[in-house]
Amino acid sequence: MSELPMKMMPAVSPETAEYWAACKRRELVVQRCSSCGVHQFYPRVLCTGCSARTLEWVRASGRGAVKSYTVVRRAVSEAYAAEVPYVVALIALEEGPTMMSNVVGCDPESVRIGMPVQVVFEDWSETVTVPKFAPAA
Amino acid sequence: MSRSLRGRTAIVGAADTEVGVIKHMGATQLCIEAILRALADAGIGKDEVDGLVTCNSMAEPYMYHAETIAEYLQIFPSYCVSVGAGGGTTFTALHQAASAIESGLCHTVVIAMADSLRSGMTREKALAMQSSTGHPQFERPYGPPVPAYYALIAQAHMHQYGTTSEHLAAVAVSTRQHAMRNPAAQMRTPITVEDVLASRLIADPLHLLDCSLVSDGGAAIVLTSRERARDFKQRPVYLLGVGEGHGHEHISAARSLTTSAAVDAGRRAYAMAGVGPKDIDFAQLYDCFTPVVLIELEDLGFCAKGEAGPFVAAGHTAPGGSLPINTHGGLLSHTHPGNPGSMFALTETVMQLRGQAGERQVAKADLALVHAQGGIMSSHCTIVLGGEDAA
């Protein structure tokens, strides 16, 4: 893991701490508004649907589908060069929200829009574990 | 809207610096050079400028950029501001400057932008600066370079509407055909759809020739009130409509990947100008990557959704086509020094509307639309410009 710190490590902030702590436990969590029931990602202090501050963390199923994707052939920086070609994708979670991630565990050429995927976790450091997605079994 | 800006201000000076690989000038110098050239074009001295709008440079940033440029020139404006909205910065600046003139904050504004992404910073640093547009916690860890963000949009458009790589390539080819007529353009060698498809894949489906340039250069314009515009030596080019649309900042938070806030920007600009897409003689559309032009053509009402690919492939946007697009060669083939990029679309439009575009002069150039977006199809600004007859 010596090259990993060169990657773009997420700088955890107070409102995202619970999200990253859950990733460390290998759980994907999103916010749910207890007033209107809508799920949202990324973490915020207000519900973007009804403006209420009644947000709670709920565990997501980890299932979703590829909304769009690209196979990156030229890495963004030296830290990512070893992984070329790698897939950057937008994942539509079963609960509704969209998140960016990598699709791993398959041939990059086999990724398609609509492909069902399941969250997997990659440890980057003592404190940071990053959620990625693999084809659903 | 309480007051319309329609026809209330006019561009009376416009100029570009040299563009491309400019090793003998830094970003600040390029900005000053652009201003001096635009003032010469307008036929005025620096002391007649009482408003200044700039955007920060990546290669030579200042905490307060416009103030630094004013100090460098030793001008003492009553309105002085740096703006930042990515590629849309240029026209957002014009919107603000026109509003400042109309509200009496100042009378004659210089808008100037320059950067040296090519010579003023290392390739790695330029890439890093540009990719910092991603969300620091929820996008950048996954390693997307800038082309990847736009590739996500392209892939979605292809999936939803059947747009093809050939359609994307047709944008690059059409743009290059315009650049071939512009002696200032960086890339003037003819290319074909096959050349684009044969260039290496950067982020599927985008090939190298689907991506814009990384350059040095700057440009500036002089904007003044309608009342004063006729006192300048050039024929005024009037701001007839302007509108913005802001949809998201990060692509993972976009409401749609294939329809953008260009819809809102265009609707607002058309409404102010009192015209529609059918009235436009030529347009300059932000072309950081080829799929952006297709979505802008659709969202600004030039084509129905999903029809822009075939529209471009049929030659409508090429020189002599029914709607010439990016008559200077755009960011794809003319030049692209980052945030200042669409300034060149503005100065080109001024030259076309004055009838001073030389070999590439569009036959009928009465009414033009210029559009830019910043972020990842995030913030949009549309402008409608025309000469005396349209105003």
Short mmCIF file of C-alpha atoms in Angstrom, two decimals:
data_model
loop_
_atom_site.label_atom_id
_atom_site.label_comp_id
_atom_site.label_asym_id
_atom_site.label_seq_id
_atom_site.Cartn_x
_atom_site.Cartn_y
_atom_site.Cartn_z
CA MET A 1 0.00 0.00 0.00
CA SER A 2 3.03 2.29 -0.23
CA GLU A 3 1.77 4.09 -3.36
CA LEU A 4 -1.77 4.57 -2.08
CA PRO A 5 -1.26 7.78 -0.07
CA MET A 6 -0.50 9.57 -3.35
CA LYS A 7 -4.08 9.03 -4.38
CA MET A 8 -6.71 11.63 -3.68
CA MET A 9 -7.52 10.78 -0.08
CA PRO A 10 -10.96 12.03 0.93
CA ALA A 11 -10.65 14.75 3.58
CA VAL A 12 -13.32 13.77 6.10
CA SER A 13 -15.45 16.64 7.42
CA PRO A 14 -17.86 16.69 10.41
CA GLU A 15 -20.94 16.11 8.25
CA THR A 16 -19.35 13.20 6.36
CA ALA A 17 -17.61 11.50 9.28
CA GLU A 18 -20.42 8.97 9.82
CA TYR A 19 -20.37 7.99 6.13
CA TRP A 20 -16.64 7.25 6.20
CA ALA A 21 -16.87 5.53 9.58
CA ALA A 22 -19.53 3.22 8.12
CA CYS A 23 -17.32 2.45 5.11
CA LYS A 24 -14.63 1.43 7.59
CA ARG A 25 -17.21 -1.04 9.02
CA ARG A 26 -17.88 -2.16 5.40
CA GLU A 27 -21.34 -0.67 5.37
CA LEU A 28 -22.63 1.77 2.76
CA VAL A 29 -24.89 4.37 4.37
CA VAL A 30 -26.98 7.17 2.93
CA GLN A 31 -29.16 9.80 4.56
CA ARG A 32 -32.93 9.36 4.82
CA CYS A 33 -35.30 12.18 5.67
CA SER A 34 -37.68 11.02 8.38
CA SER A 35 -40.16 13.77 7.37
CA CYS A 36 -40.58 12.94 3.69
CA GLY A 37 -38.83 9.57 3.37
CA VAL A 38 -36.44 10.58 0.58
CA HIS A 39 -32.91 9.16 0.51
CA GLN A 40 -30.03 11.44 -0.42
CA PHE A 41 -26.32 11.37 -1.18
CA TYR A 42 -23.87 13.12 -0.59
CA PRO A 43 -24.42 13.95 3.10
CA ARG A 44 -25.99 17.32 3.83
CA VAL A 45 -27.51 19.14 6.81
CA LEU A 46 -30.86 19.60 5.07
CA CYS A 47 -33.17 17.36 3.07
CA THR A 48 -32.92 18.58 -0.53
CA GLY A 49 -36.51 17.49 -1.11
CA CYS A 50 -38.44 19.11 1.77
CA SER A 51 -35.74 21.26 3.47
CA ALA A 52 -36.27 19.53 6.83
CA ARG A 53 -33.26 18.90 9.04
CA THR A 54 -34.66 15.53 10.11
CA LEU A 55 -32.00 13.37 8.50
CA GLU A 56 -30.97 9.95 9.73
CA TRP A 57 -28.31 7.54 8.51
CA VAL A 58 -29.62 4.30 7.05
CA ARG A 59 -27.73 1.36 5.69
CA ALA A 60 -28.11 1.07 1.91
CA SER A 61 -28.54 -2.34 0.31
CA GLY A 62 -25.31 -1.78 -1.60
CA ARG A 63 -27.11 -2.80 -4.77
CA GLY A 64 -27.40 -0.50 -7.75
CA ALA A 65 -27.00 -0.19 -11.49
CA VAL A 66 -24.49 1.53 -13.74
CA LYS A 67 -26.05 4.84 -14.84
CA SER A 68 -23.08 5.79 -17.00
CA TYR A 69 -19.42 4.84 -17.19
CA THR A 70 -16.14 5.43 -18.93
CA VAL A 71 -12.95 3.43 -19.27
CA VAL A 72 -10.09 5.74 -18.34
CA ARG A 73 -7.07 5.07 -20.57
CA ARG A 74 -4.89 7.93 -19.36
CA ALA A 75 -4.74 8.23 -15.59
CA VAL A 76 -5.46 11.48 -13.79
CA SER A 77 -2.10 11.27 -11.99
CA GLU A 78 0.84 8.95 -11.39
CA ALA A 79 -0.95 7.44 -8.37
CA TYR A 80 -3.64 5.97 -10.61
CA ALA A 81 -1.40 4.97 -13.53
CA ALA A 82 -0.97 1.37 -12.41
CA GLU A 83 -4.73 0.84 -12.60
CA VAL A 84 -5.16 1.93 -16.24
CA PRO A 85 -7.50 0.99 -17.83
CA TYR A 86 -9.97 1.63 -14.99
CA VAL A 87 -13.70 2.28 -14.96
CA VAL A 88 -15.15 5.49 -13.53
CA ALA A 89 -18.91 5.16 -13.26
CA LEU A 90 -22.02 6.77 -11.90
CA ILE A 91 -23.97 4.25 -9.85
CA ALA A 92 -27.72 4.62 -9.32
CA LEU A 93 -28.29 3.11 -5.88
CA GLU A 94 -31.38 1.01 -5.28
CA GLU A 95 -32.54 3.65 -2.74
CA GLY A 96 -32.49 6.39 -5.40
CA PRO A 97 -29.36 8.52 -5.02
CA THR A 98 -26.48 8.49 -7.52
CA MET A 99 -22.83 8.25 -6.56
CA MET A 100 -19.56 8.18 -8.45
CA SER A 101 -17.35 5.14 -8.02
CA ASN A 102 -15.12 2.65 -9.80
CA VAL A 103 -16.44 -0.61 -11.22
CA VAL A 104 -13.92 -3.30 -10.34
CA GLY A 105 -13.65 -7.06 -10.42
CA CYS A 106 -14.43 -7.43 -14.12
CA ASP A 107 -13.03 -6.71 -17.55
CA PRO A 108 -13.45 -2.92 -18.05
CA GLU A 109 -14.69 -3.62 -21.58
CA SER A 110 -17.61 -5.63 -20.20
CA VAL A 111 -19.21 -2.74 -18.28
CA ARG A 112 -22.51 -1.52 -19.69
CA ILE A 113 -25.16 1.06 -18.77
CA GLY A 114 -27.83 -0.68 -16.71
CA MET A 115 -25.47 -3.38 -15.46
CA PRO A 116 -26.40 -4.50 -11.90
CA VAL A 117 -23.61 -3.94 -9.38
CA GLN A 118 -22.94 -4.54 -5.70
CA VAL A 119 -20.78 -2.50 -3.33
CA VAL A 120 -17.34 -3.77 -2.32
CA PHE A 121 -14.85 -2.01 -0.04
CA GLU A 122 -11.21 -1.15 -0.54
CA ASP A 123 -9.01 -0.20 2.42
CA TRP A 124 -6.78 2.78 1.64
CA SER A 125 -5.43 3.63 5.09
CA GLU A 126 -6.01 3.11 8.79
CA THR A 127 -8.99 5.44 8.65
CA VAL A 128 -10.15 5.48 5.04
CA THR A 129 -12.02 2.69 3.28
CA VAL A 130 -13.44 3.49 -0.14
CA PRO A 131 -16.64 1.97 -1.54
CA LYS A 132 -16.40 0.60 -5.06
CA PHE A 133 -18.75 -1.59 -7.08
CA ALA A 134 -18.43 -5.00 -8.71
CA PRO A 135 -20.84 -6.84 -11.01
CA ALA A 136 -23.69 -8.29 -8.93
CA ALA A 137 -23.38 -12.02 -8.40
CA MET B 1 -36.99 40.80 -14.31
CA SER B 2 -37.58 44.47 -13.59
CA ARG B 3 -35.39 45.92 -16.33
CA SER B 4 -34.23 44.30 -19.55
CA LEU B 5 -30.62 44.67 -20.63
CA ARG B 6 -31.71 44.32 -24.27
CA GLY B 7 -29.64 46.66 -26.42
CA ARG B 8 -28.55 48.71 -23.40
CA THR B 9 -24.83 47.99 -23.80
CA ALA B 10 -22.48 47.36 -26.70
CA ILE B 11 -19.05 45.89 -27.30
CA VAL B 12 -16.87 48.62 -28.82
CA GLY B 13 -13.47 46.98 -28.59
CA ALA B 14 -12.24 43.39 -28.89
CA ALA B 15 -8.87 41.75 -29.35
CA ASP B 16 -6.91 38.53 -28.81
CA THR B 17 -3.26 38.07 -27.94
CA GLU B 18 -1.15 35.57 -29.81
CA VAL B 19 -2.39 32.12 -28.84
CA GLY B 20 -0.90 28.64 -28.71
CA VAL B 21 2.46 28.07 -27.09
CA ILE B 22 3.58 31.51 -25.90
CA LYS B 23 6.80 31.10 -23.97
CA HIS B 24 7.89 34.74 -23.92
CA MET B 25 4.91 36.02 -21.92
CA GLY B 26 3.43 35.01 -18.57
CA ALA B 27 -0.27 34.93 -17.79
CA THR B 28 -0.31 38.42 -16.27
CA GLN B 29 1.50 39.85 -19.28
CA LEU B 30 -0.93 38.13 -21.62
CA CYS B 31 -3.84 39.69 -19.71
CA ILE B 32 -2.29 43.16 -19.97
CA GLU B 33 -1.46 42.62 -23.65
CA ALA B 34 -5.09 41.64 -24.34
CA ILE B 35 -6.31 44.80 -22.60
CA LEU B 36 -3.93 47.08 -24.50
CA ARG B 37 -4.98 45.54 -27.80
CA ALA B 38 -8.69 45.83 -26.99
CA LEU B 39 -8.27 49.48 -25.97
CA ALA B 40 -6.41 50.17 -29.23
CA ASP B 41 -9.21 48.48 -31.15
CA ALA B 42 -11.73 50.69 -29.33
CA GLY B 43 -9.56 53.78 -29.87
CA ILE B 44 -9.46 54.81 -26.20
CA GLY B 45 -6.82 55.16 -23.51
CA LYS B 46 -6.71 53.31 -20.21
CA ASP B 47 -7.91 56.34 -18.27
CA GLU B 48 -11.31 56.09 -19.93
CA VAL B 49 -11.86 52.68 -18.28
CA ASP B 50 -13.88 52.86 -15.07
CA GLY B 51 -14.79 49.17 -14.78
CA LEU B 52 -12.62 46.07 -14.86
CA VAL B 53 -13.66 42.41 -14.80
CA THR B 54 -11.13 39.58 -14.94
CA CYS B 55 -10.89 35.95 -13.92
CA ASN B 56 -8.03 34.49 -11.96
CA SER B 57 -5.16 32.73 -13.70
CA MET B 58 -4.14 29.18 -12.76
CA ALA B 59 -0.53 29.72 -13.80
CA GLU B 60 -0.09 33.11 -12.09
CA PRO B 61 -2.89 33.38 -9.53
CA TYR B 62 -3.44 36.41 -7.31
CA MET B 63 -5.72 36.45 -4.31
CA TYR B 64 -7.52 39.46 -5.81
CA HIS B 65 -6.86 39.28 -9.51
CA ALA B 66 -8.81 42.20 -10.96
CA GLU B 67 -7.38 44.53 -8.32
CA THR B 68 -3.88 43.37 -9.26
CA ILE B 69 -4.48 44.04 -12.95
CA ALA B 70 -5.89 47.50 -12.16
CA GLU B 71 -2.81 48.23 -10.06
CA TYR B 72 -0.49 46.99 -12.79
CA LEU B 73 -2.15 49.32 -15.30
CA GLN B 74 -2.50 52.11 -12.73
CA ILE B 75 -6.18 52.56 -13.39
CA PHE B 76 -8.57 53.36 -10.55
CA PRO B 77 -11.98 51.96 -11.51
CA SER B 78 -15.30 52.42 -9.72
CA TYR B 79 -16.18 48.76 -10.45
CA CYS B 80 -13.56 46.03 -10.19
CA VAL B 81 -14.25 42.32 -9.76
CA SER B 82 -12.78 38.90 -10.50
CA VAL B 83 -15.30 36.23 -11.45
CA GLY B 84 -15.07 32.47 -11.57
CA ALA B 85 -17.51 30.04 -13.14
CA GLY B 86 -15.21 27.74 -15.09
CA GLY B 87 -15.70 27.90 -18.83
CA GLY B 88 -18.82 29.98 -18.37
CA THR B 89 -16.83 32.70 -16.62
CA THR B 90 -16.50 34.88 -19.70
CA PHE B 91 -20.17 35.39 -20.30
CA THR B 92 -21.12 35.54 -16.66
CA ALA B 93 -18.61 38.41 -16.54
CA LEU B 94 -20.32 40.08 -19.49
CA HIS B 95 -23.70 39.68 -17.79
CA GLN B 96 -22.38 41.32 -14.62
CA ALA B 97 -20.56 44.08 -16.50
CA ALA B 98 -23.67 44.96 -18.51
CA SER B 99 -25.69 45.05 -15.29
CA ALA B 100 -23.07 47.29 -13.67
CA ILE B 101 -23.22 49.75 -16.58
CA GLU B 102 -27.03 49.72 -16.65
CA SER B 103 -27.23 50.39 -12.92
CA GLY B 104 -24.80 53.30 -13.19
CA LEU B 105 -21.87 51.74 -11.31
CA CYS B 106 -19.58 52.55 -14.22
CA HIS B 107 -19.64 53.52 -17.90
CA THR B 108 -16.89 51.69 -19.75
CA VAL B 109 -15.81 48.22 -18.65
CA VAL B 110 -12.88 46.14 -19.81
CA ILE B 111 -13.34 42.38 -19.49
CA ALA B 112 -9.97 40.66 -19.79
CA MET B 113 -8.89 37.07 -19.27
CA ALA B 114 -5.67 35.20 -19.99
CA ASP B 115 -3.78 32.17 -18.82
CA SER B 116 -0.77 30.09 -19.72
CA LEU B 117 -1.79 26.51 -19.02
CA ARG B 118 0.71 25.26 -21.59
CA SER B 119 3.90 27.17 -20.80
CA GLY B 120 3.21 28.56 -17.34
CA MET B 121 2.76 25.24 -15.54
CA THR B 122 3.85 21.64 -15.88
CA ARG B 123 1.56 19.27 -17.72
CA GLU B 124 0.93 17.38 -14.47
CA LYS B 125 0.05 20.57 -12.60
CA ALA B 126 -2.30 21.72 -15.39
CA LEU B 127 -4.04 18.32 -15.34
CA ALA B 128 -4.29 18.39 -11.55
CA MET B 129 -5.69 21.94 -11.48
CA GLN B 130 -8.34 21.10 -14.03
CA SER B 131 -9.39 17.82 -12.45
CA SER B 132 -9.81 19.58 -9.09
CA THR B 133 -13.29 20.44 -10.39
CA GLY B 134 -14.36 17.05 -8.99
CA HIS B 135 -15.85 16.65 -5.53
CA PRO B 136 -12.90 16.18 -3.14
CA GLN B 137 -14.56 13.38 -1.14
CA PHE B 138 -17.05 11.76 -3.48
CA GLU B 139 -15.51 12.02 -6.97
CA ARG B 140 -11.77 12.69 -7.02
CA PRO B 141 -10.75 9.57 -5.03
CA TYR B 142 -12.00 7.50 -7.98
CA GLY B 143 -9.40 9.04 -10.28
CA PRO B 144 -11.40 10.73 -13.04
CA PRO B 145 -9.37 13.03 -15.29
CA VAL B 146 -11.44 15.85 -16.85
CA PRO B 147 -12.21 13.91 -20.07
CA ALA B 148 -13.75 11.13 -17.93
CA TYR B 149 -16.42 13.45 -16.54
CA TYR B 150 -17.46 14.40 -20.07
CA ALA B 151 -17.19 10.80 -21.23
CA LEU B 152 -19.91 9.93 -18.68
CA ILE B 153 -22.16 12.47 -20.41
CA ALA B 154 -21.26 11.24 -23.89
CA GLN B 155 -21.88 7.61 -22.97
CA ALA B 156 -25.31 8.48 -21.53
CA HIS B 157 -26.25 10.48 -24.64
CA MET B 158 -25.21 7.60 -26.89
CA HIS B 159 -27.20 5.15 -24.80
CA GLN B 160 -30.32 7.31 -24.66
CA TYR B 161 -30.39 8.69 -28.22
CA GLY B 162 -28.23 6.43 -30.36
CA THR B 163 -25.54 9.08 -30.83
CA THR B 164 -22.38 7.48 -32.24
CA SER B 165 -18.64 8.03 -32.07
CA GLU B 166 -18.88 9.16 -35.70
CA HIS B 167 -21.30 11.90 -34.62
CA LEU B 168 -18.86 13.08 -31.97
CA ALA B 169 -16.04 12.99 -34.50
CA ALA B 170 -18.10 15.09 -36.93
CA VAL B 171 -17.98 17.94 -34.41
CA ALA B 172 -14.18 17.84 -34.38
CA VAL B 173 -14.08 17.74 -38.18
CA SER B 174 -16.50 20.66 -38.63
CA THR B 175 -14.60 22.74 -36.10
CA ARG B 176 -11.29 22.00 -37.79
CA GLN B 177 -12.75 23.13 -41.14
CA HIS B 178 -13.42 26.52 -39.57
CA ALA B 179 -9.96 26.65 -37.98
CA MET B 180 -8.35 26.04 -41.37
CA ARG B 181 -9.71 29.46 -42.41
CA ASN B 182 -8.34 31.21 -39.33
CA PRO B 183 -4.62 32.08 -39.52
CA ALA B 184 -4.53 32.46 -35.71
CA ALA B 185 -5.79 28.94 -34.99
CA GLN B 186 -3.39 26.46 -33.44
CA MET B 187 -4.58 23.42 -35.38
CA ARG B 188 -5.14 23.94 -39.10
CA THR B 189 -4.37 20.55 -40.65
CA PRO B 190 -7.49 18.99 -42.19
CA ILE B 191 -8.89 15.96 -40.34
CA THR B 192 -11.51 13.36 -41.17
CA VAL B 193 -13.95 11.35 -39.06
CA GLU B 194 -11.60 8.39 -39.55
CA ASP B 195 -8.67 10.43 -38.16
CA VAL B 196 -10.66 11.22 -35.02
CA LEU B 197 -11.67 7.59 -34.53
CA ALA B 198 -8.08 6.47 -35.12
CA SER B 199 -6.67 8.87 -32.52
CA ARG B 200 -6.04 7.18 -29.19
CA LEU B 201 -8.83 6.63 -26.69
CA ILE B 202 -8.51 8.88 -23.65
CA ALA B 203 -11.70 7.96 -21.77
CA ASP B 204 -14.24 5.91 -23.75
CA PRO B 205 -15.86 7.07 -25.97
CA LEU B 206 -13.65 10.16 -26.20
CA HIS B 207 -10.61 10.01 -28.45
CA LEU B 208 -7.75 12.48 -28.32
CA LEU B 209 -9.28 14.54 -31.14
CA ASP B 210 -12.59 14.77 -29.25
CA CYS B 211 -10.70 16.77 -26.60
CA SER B 212 -9.83 20.46 -26.68
CA LEU B 213 -6.34 21.93 -26.63
CA VAL B 214 -4.23 23.10 -23.69
CA SER B 215 -2.87 26.52 -24.57
CA ASP B 216 -1.58 29.96 -23.64
CA GLY B 217 -3.37 33.16 -24.59
CA GLY B 218 -5.77 35.88 -23.64
CA ALA B 219 -8.44 38.18 -24.97
CA ALA B 220 -10.29 41.29 -23.90
CA ILE B 221 -13.34 43.32 -24.83
CA VAL B 222 -14.54 46.84 -24.07
CA LEU B 223 -18.20 47.20 -23.12
CA THR B 224 -20.00 50.52 -22.79
CA SER B 225 -23.48 51.99 -22.64
CA ARG B 226 -25.65 52.29 -25.74
CA GLU B 227 -25.51 56.08 -25.41
CA ARG B 228 -21.71 56.17 -25.56
CA ALA B 229 -21.22 53.32 -28.03
CA ARG B 230 -21.47 55.46 -31.15
CA ASP B 231 -18.56 57.65 -30.02
CA PHE B 232 -16.06 54.82 -30.54
CA LYS B 233 -14.30 54.13 -33.79
CA GLN B 234 -15.68 50.62 -34.35
CA ARG B 235 -19.23 49.70 -35.25
CA PRO B 236 -20.94 48.73 -31.96
CA VAL B 237 -22.02 45.14 -31.37
CA TYR B 238 -25.05 45.18 -29.09
CA LEU B 239 -25.82 42.82 -26.25
CA LEU B 240 -29.41 41.87 -27.06
CA GLY B 241 -29.98 38.98 -24.72
CA VAL B 242 -28.25 37.25 -21.86
CA GLY B 243 -29.35 34.44 -19.58
CA GLU B 244 -27.81 32.05 -17.12
CA GLY B 245 -28.72 28.57 -15.94
CA HIS B 246 -27.13 26.77 -13.02
CA GLY B 247 -27.93 23.07 -12.63
CA HIS B 248 -25.28 21.50 -10.40
CA GLU B 249 -21.57 21.66 -9.74
CA HIS B 250 -20.58 17.99 -9.65
CA ILE B 251 -21.68 15.63 -12.39
CA SER B 252 -22.64 12.96 -9.86
CA ALA B 253 -25.27 15.44 -8.59
CA ALA B 254 -26.64 16.36 -12.04
CA ARG B 255 -30.41 16.17 -12.46
CA SER B 256 -29.85 14.81 -15.97
CA LEU B 257 -26.72 13.69 -17.82
CA THR B 258 -28.14 14.46 -21.24
CA THR B 259 -30.18 17.66 -20.79
CA SER B 260 -28.40 20.60 -19.19
CA ALA B 261 -29.18 24.00 -17.68
CA ALA B 262 -28.33 25.40 -21.13
CA VAL B 263 -32.10 25.04 -21.60
CA ASP B 264 -32.67 27.68 -18.90
CA ALA B 265 -29.84 29.95 -20.05
CA GLY B 266 -31.02 29.84 -23.66
CA ARG B 267 -34.67 30.43 -22.78
CA ARG B 268 -33.76 33.50 -20.72
CA ALA B 269 -31.43 34.92 -23.39
CA TYR B 270 -33.91 34.37 -26.23
CA ALA B 271 -36.71 35.94 -24.19
CA MET B 272 -34.66 39.08 -23.50
CA ALA B 273 -33.55 39.38 -27.13
CA GLY B 274 -37.04 38.64 -28.46
CA VAL B 275 -35.69 36.05 -30.89
CA GLY B 276 -35.56 32.30 -31.24
CA PRO B 277 -33.07 29.75 -32.52
CA LYS B 278 -34.37 30.06 -36.09
CA ASP B 279 -33.32 33.74 -36.17
CA ILE B 280 -29.66 33.02 -35.37
CA ASP B 281 -27.19 33.30 -38.28
CA PHE B 282 -24.22 31.63 -36.60
CA ALA B 283 -23.26 30.48 -33.13
CA GLN B 284 -20.23 29.79 -30.96
CA LEU B 285 -20.86 26.87 -28.61
CA TYR B 286 -18.52 25.78 -25.84
CA ASP B 287 -16.56 22.83 -27.16
CA CYS B 288 -14.20 21.58 -24.47
CA PHE B 289 -15.19 18.09 -25.66
CA THR B 290 -17.21 17.14 -28.75
CA PRO B 291 -20.34 15.78 -26.95
CA VAL B 292 -20.83 19.17 -25.28
CA VAL B 293 -21.57 20.79 -28.64
CA LEU B 294 -24.24 18.18 -29.41
CA ILE B 295 -26.03 18.72 -26.11
CA GLU B 296 -25.82 22.52 -26.50
CA LEU B 297 -27.27 22.35 -30.03
CA GLU B 298 -30.21 20.43 -28.61
CA ASP B 299 -30.69 22.34 -25.37
CA LEU B 300 -30.51 25.72 -27.14
CA GLY B 301 -33.26 24.66 -29.52
CA PHE B 302 -31.28 24.25 -32.75
CA CYS B 303 -32.18 20.54 -32.88
CA ALA B 304 -34.63 18.24 -31.14
CA LYS B 305 -33.14 16.03 -28.41
CA GLY B 306 -31.09 13.27 -29.98
CA GLU B 307 -30.85 14.92 -33.40
CA ALA B 308 -27.66 16.95 -33.00
CA GLY B 309 -25.33 14.13 -34.08
CA PRO B 310 -26.98 13.66 -37.48
CA PHE B 311 -27.30 17.49 -37.78
CA VAL B 312 -23.54 17.98 -37.45
CA ALA B 313 -22.72 14.92 -39.56
CA ALA B 314 -24.85 16.42 -42.37
CA GLY B 315 -22.54 19.45 -42.48
CA HIS B 316 -24.91 22.10 -41.13
CA THR B 317 -22.34 23.49 -38.66
CA ALA B 318 -19.38 23.56 -41.08
CA PRO B 319 -18.26 26.60 -43.11
CA GLY B 320 -21.06 27.47 -45.53
CA GLY B 321 -23.57 25.37 -43.58
CA SER B 322 -27.00 26.52 -42.42
CA LEU B 323 -25.69 27.24 -38.91
CA PRO B 324 -21.91 27.74 -38.82
CA ILE B 325 -20.62 26.84 -35.34
CA ASN B 326 -17.32 27.99 -33.84
CA THR B 327 -16.20 30.02 -36.82
CA HIS B 328 -12.76 30.67 -35.27
CA GLY B 329 -12.06 27.00 -34.63
CA GLY B 330 -13.25 26.78 -31.04
CA LEU B 331 -11.48 25.24 -28.09
CA LEU B 332 -10.93 22.10 -30.16
CA SER B 333 -8.79 23.70 -32.87
CA HIS B 334 -8.26 27.43 -32.23
CA THR B 335 -7.03 27.64 -28.63
CA HIS B 336 -7.96 26.74 -25.06
CA PRO B 337 -6.11 28.44 -22.22
CA GLY B 338 -8.63 27.25 -19.58
CA ASN B 339 -11.19 29.60 -18.06
CA PRO B 340 -10.50 32.40 -20.59
CA GLY B 341 -11.34 29.97 -23.44
CA SER B 342 -14.68 31.36 -24.46
CA MET B 343 -13.38 34.95 -24.63
CA PHE B 344 -12.16 33.99 -28.09
CA ALA B 345 -15.68 32.97 -29.07
CA LEU B 346 -16.77 36.44 -28.01
CA THR B 347 -14.05 38.38 -29.86
CA GLU B 348 -14.66 36.20 -32.94
CA THR B 349 -18.36 36.99 -32.83
CA VAL B 350 -17.59 40.71 -32.65
CA MET B 351 -15.35 40.44 -35.74
CA GLN B 352 -18.02 38.47 -37.63
CA LEU B 353 -20.81 40.93 -36.75
CA ARG B 354 -18.56 43.84 -37.81
CA GLY B 355 -17.77 42.06 -41.08
CA GLN B 356 -14.05 41.97 -40.24
CA ALA B 357 -13.52 38.19 -40.18
CA GLY B 358 -11.57 38.03 -43.43
CA GLU B 359 -11.50 34.72 -45.28
CA ARG B 360 -13.82 33.10 -42.74
CA GLN B 361 -16.47 35.85 -42.80
CA VAL B 362 -19.94 34.31 -42.50
CA ALA B 363 -22.10 35.47 -45.45
CA LYS B 364 -25.06 36.58 -43.33
CA ALA B 365 -23.86 37.82 -39.95
CA ASP B 366 -26.57 39.93 -38.33
CA LEU B 367 -27.48 37.93 -35.26
CA ALA B 368 -25.27 35.57 -33.28
CA LEU B 369 -25.61 33.32 -30.26
CA VAL B 370 -22.66 32.59 -28.00
CA HIS B 371 -22.86 29.99 -25.25
CA ALA B 372 -20.48 28.72 -22.62
CA GLN B 373 -20.68 26.29 -19.75
CA GLY B 374 -18.44 25.73 -16.81
CA GLY B 375 -17.81 22.86 -14.43
CA ILE B 376 -19.12 19.63 -15.94
CA MET B 377 -22.14 20.94 -17.90
CA SER B 378 -22.87 22.78 -14.63
CA SER B 379 -23.18 26.55 -15.07
CA HIS B 380 -24.37 27.97 -18.35
CA CYS B 381 -24.55 31.43 -19.89
CA THR B 382 -26.07 32.28 -23.27
CA ILE B 383 -25.62 35.60 -25.05
CA VAL B 384 -27.35 36.99 -28.13
CA LEU B 385 -25.41 39.68 -30.00
CA GLY B 386 -26.26 41.77 -33.03
CA GLY B 387 -25.29 44.88 -34.97
CA GLU B 388 -27.14 48.18 -35.32
CA ASP B 389 -29.94 46.71 -37.46
CA ALA B 390 -30.78 44.02 -34.93
CA ALA B 391 -30.67 46.45 -32.03
#
